[in-house]
Amino acid sequence: MSFLVVSGLEKRFGPVEVLKGIDISVPQGGFLVLVGPSGCGKSTLLNTIAGLETVSAGEILIDGARVNELHPSKRDIAMVFQSYALYPNMNVAKNMSFGMEMRGVPRAERKETVARVANMLQIEDLLDRKPGQLSGGQRQRVAMGRALVRDPKIFLFDEPLSNLDAKLRVEMRTEIQKLHQRLGTTIVYVTHDQIEAMTLATVIAVLKGGVLQQVGSPAEIYNMPNNIFVADFMGSPSMNLVPARLDRADGALVVSLKRADGSTTALPLHRPSDAARAHVGRDVILGLRPENIDDAPEPGATSGYHHPLEAHVEVTQPTGADTLAMIRLGGREAVARLRAETGARAGERRRFTVDMSKAVLFDPETEERL
Amino acid sequence: MAASAIETAVRTGRLTRALIYAALLVFAVYYLLPLFVMMVNSLKELDEIRGGNMLALPEIVTIAPWIKAWNQAQIGVQPTGLAPYFLNSIKMVVPAVIISTLLGALNGYVLTKWRFRGDTLVFALMLFACFIPFQIVLIPMARVLGFLGIAGTTWGLVLVHVVYGLGFTTLFFRNYYAAFPTELVKAAQIDGANFLRIFYRILLPSSGPIIVVTVIWQFTNVWNDFLFGASFADFDSQPMTVALNNLVSSSTGVKEYNVHFAGAILAAIPTLLVYIVAGRYFVRGLMAGAVKG
Amino acid sequence: MDYGRYLRGWAQHALPRLVLAPSFAAIVLFVYGFIVFTAYLSFTNSRILPKFNLIGFENYEKLFGLRHWSTAIENLAIFGGLYIAICTVIGLTLAILLDQKIRSEGVLRPLYLYPMALSFIVTGTAWKWFLDPGIGLEQTLQSWGWASFEFDWIKDRQMAIYTIVIAAVWQTSGFVMAIFLAGLRGIDNEIIKAAQIDGASNFRLYARIIIPQLRPAFLSAFVVLAHMAIKSYDLVVALTGGGPGRATEMPATFMYSYTFTRNQMGIGAGSAVIMLMMIAAIIVPYLYAELRERRHGG
């Protein structure tokens, strides 16, 4: 049974359509991440769930009850804002207890709850300070504390980590993950950072221009992107998108890549979909993740799904853990993620293997997956 | 204009710098001169002014002109001095400033945090009202004040100053609250605070600086106003500026320059005091009124 | 019960606009309603009291035939032109001088600005006696031994309008300085450094790089000064009382005397309408640009 349901949601600001028919549902205890480039409508969607913005059409259900008409404070939600939105004139303890004060919770109970949550987040020694006296990471903790004291049905996070430096961001990401595991509360989380989305989510929803592109588990989104936009947006470095042709050779489907000298390389396709079968003889876009192009001289790698390929190496970028190689593939630049100790050198022609079991095909016209 | 902002990459030679300082000093003298003249001559006997040098320090210091200006000089028909008019001004300024500031704060809050269709037009109409020449409202205003039964009273003047101060107070608070994070308002909504509570628990406690700016601006403007006072006040509600003008330009009798100067300083003291105590905020108000960005 | 809840919900929803409503209503009535009323009166033959029968443009024809009015307009042109020009020059000069890392800036700046805190009536009183040939500057310089020194502009029909310029410049030029100083402080220092590396002298640096970037400050200063010039009333009353004779008549004093002492309310209303139109011609484009810019920026 879904705990949070968004169905047929539309939002217009005057003539501008910001959300165009959004359908998402999340089970209880799920972690939904809304991801997309800026201006895609993800924050607006979060605001409509919070009740901070009205909806033009559609429905929002929390725990089976329609909340469209409910005031934000009546929806049993808590929200952590990008700027943290700590009340500058109140100290940390007041910030955390303000909501309870508004709901008429007795003073003693307020104090106890604040103490408990402060202990959980290890911010007890900050309780008397004003927000202006806190570091970025501390403010972030207080903002979470303010949400936690509510013990809500759903936590809403609006890009909560985007104002932190890189190191702190990774730390807080882990912190949020632990919190989610411990409390088991449903979370809706907005970010433009696809790594955050992949690491935190149980369900990812990718938005673009107010339209939902795909909803699914991180693995689904990563391995089976619905369209070129999702393929390109999720993953870093992003998926290689190589122009190719879908042909039939010896009764099997092959993807033909053009090479610089005019000849073609044929890569056999595994378990092609019906849509792909119907597309034979036409242009396609081959989608390959960088880690599915390798130069490991594994014996027998050419058997199974791994197919050999020769390509020109343009530059190599060692990252420490592995080495990225920019190679020429089908007339385009493509990235291969190689082992750190690879012998690949800039300027050489090198033999690679491609894992075709992970390959996806897109229709270049509709940009949809085949 | 914090000290750290005093930073320019322009470099100048030593002679140039000496000339710059000299020029700046000359200007300082120019701006101080009238105040100096008022001050010294308000402490002189009348004969000394007539016979002598306006820039010279008094040979005999006397505070008699001050006393006369304060509670003896003939203004209108009664020899009351300026004291009752000073009180009139205070009775007018205090409520006018409080009411217009409060309304301005609420208006600014609504116009930035509870925006609605057409709010920019509402604001534009209020803003233009700041700049109209008040001659255009004098005739109907006189009638409306009469209709309301407050013609010639201090409360009539309060109403006038509140109405024509609203544009500026709204402008000040609107610009200030525009920079106030809207996320704080959202957070407070989720916390269950309603419209008014968000205002006085979240926004108002952070509004100290803009309240000071607005209060000073309104205080200075209302205190210094002459046109409305001259148009709508009776003898017993005339503000200080009108009384001072009556004192100075009454054509009967001897011109008591020393008393006039003392009276002028008395009329200037409240606003000068505010300027000395909170000049920074005064300038901020001036700039906000001039450079609306 | 349900109805009560509905009502409360509606009240919460409408509350922001309800809070704004009294102020807005006051502005609509007391500003725009009054403008319409005064404009209407300018088309009637109202004298001591308002009358409501329309007589067309007669008042405006009379107005522009009046010598007092043409004097007022001439005076406004002289006063406004000089006032704006001199304030701008002094303000800009002071701002540039103060922007040279002057150590005592904190002391000097408030000295230049304090006249802005004074009432024009106080300023008028001070300058009225300071410029009075009998006791003021003229006598002082003569007593210092410059026997031939004469400065009686304030008593001179031709020159009295310039004394108003002197006093008004004294009051406002410090404020213009503050506008320009804020503009100067807003200029990116790196641009100045780049120009110096390019070999620009200080004079050229200001003439070619810095002053051109002060355009918004010039515009603000112009708008503020122009609208103050059109509205000048207090200072004229306090300094010259419109005299000698009616030599320093300005539109604002004209309006007041025709409406309230000469009992020509229709003509007075007409002059107020002309004043409003002058100010609107300056302010409306400015506000329009400001508001539009802000909306686009935000």
PDB file of C-alpha atoms in Angstrom, chain A residues 47 52 71-73 77 79 81-83 85-90 98-99 101-102 146 150, chain B residues 117 180-181 183-194 197-198 201-203 205-206:
ATOM      1  CA  ASN A  47       6.228  22.563  -2.162  1.00  0.00           C
ATOM      2  CA  LEU A  52       3.219  25.662   0.530  1.00  0.00           C
ATOM      3  CA  HIS A  71      -2.673  23.771   5.646  1.00  0.00           C
ATOM      4  CA  PRO A  72       1.034  22.817   5.698  1.00  0.00           C
ATOM      5  CA  SER A  73       1.032  22.590   9.466  1.00  0.00           C
ATOM      6  CA  ILE A  77       5.099  16.756   7.577  1.00  0.00           C
ATOM      7  CA  MET A  79      10.679  20.129   6.000  1.00  0.00           C
ATOM      8  CA  PHE A  81      15.166  23.847   3.554  1.00  0.00           C
ATOM      9  CA  GLN A  82      18.105  24.557   1.323  1.00  0.00           C
ATOM     10  CA  SER A  83      19.020  27.683   3.277  1.00  0.00           C
ATOM     11  CA  ALA A  85      15.551  28.656   7.193  1.00  0.00           C
ATOM     12  CA  LEU A  86      16.526  28.894  10.838  1.00  0.00           C
ATOM     13  CA  TYR A  87      14.745  31.770  12.574  1.00  0.00           C
ATOM     14  CA  PRO A  88      17.587  34.250  13.054  1.00  0.00           C
ATOM     15  CA  ASN A  89      16.134  35.808  16.185  1.00  0.00           C
ATOM     16  CA  MET A  90      15.716  32.548  18.110  1.00  0.00           C
ATOM     17  CA  PHE A  98       8.707  26.781  17.834  1.00  0.00           C
ATOM     18  CA  GLY A  99       6.490  24.379  15.924  1.00  0.00           C
ATOM     19  CA  GLU A 101       4.754  25.897  20.745  1.00  0.00           C
ATOM     20  CA  MET A 102       2.451  26.748  17.839  1.00  0.00           C
ATOM     21  CA  ARG A 146      13.805  21.048  13.898  1.00  0.00           C
ATOM     22  CA  ARG A 150       7.882  16.927  14.890  1.00  0.00           C
TER      23      ARG A 150
ATOM     24  CA  ARG B 117      -2.021  39.015  -8.600  1.00  0.00           C
ATOM     25  CA  PHE B 180      14.358  38.419   3.952  1.00  0.00           C
ATOM     26  CA  PRO B 181      14.461  34.675   3.136  1.00  0.00           C
ATOM     27  CA  GLU B 183      12.011  29.983   3.238  1.00  0.00           C
ATOM     28  CA  LEU B 184      11.735  31.251   6.809  1.00  0.00           C
ATOM     29  CA  VAL B 185       8.105  32.098   6.196  1.00  0.00           C
ATOM     30  CA  LYS B 186       7.528  28.653   4.702  1.00  0.00           C
ATOM     31  CA  ALA B 187       9.237  26.991   7.645  1.00  0.00           C
ATOM     32  CA  ALA B 188       7.037  28.942  10.044  1.00  0.00           C
ATOM     33  CA  GLN B 189       3.938  27.952   8.081  1.00  0.00           C
ATOM     34  CA  ILE B 190       4.872  24.307   8.407  1.00  0.00           C
ATOM     35  CA  ASP B 191       5.461  24.940  12.091  1.00  0.00           C
ATOM     36  CA  GLY B 192       1.858  26.096  12.220  1.00  0.00           C
ATOM     37  CA  ALA B 193       2.285  29.831  12.692  1.00  0.00           C
ATOM     38  CA  ASN B 194      -0.446  31.950  11.083  1.00  0.00           C
ATOM     39  CA  ARG B 197       2.236  35.270  14.192  1.00  0.00           C
ATOM     40  CA  ILE B 198       4.770  34.839  11.416  1.00  0.00           C
ATOM     41  CA  ARG B 201       7.491  36.248  15.845  1.00  0.00           C
ATOM     42  CA  ILE B 202       9.700  35.823  12.768  1.00  0.00           C
ATOM     43  CA  LEU B 203       9.909  39.038  10.742  1.00  0.00           C
ATOM     44  CA  PRO B 205      12.279  40.605  15.620  1.00  0.00           C
ATOM     45  CA  SER B 206      14.660  40.856  12.655  1.00  0.00           C
TER      46      SER B 206
END
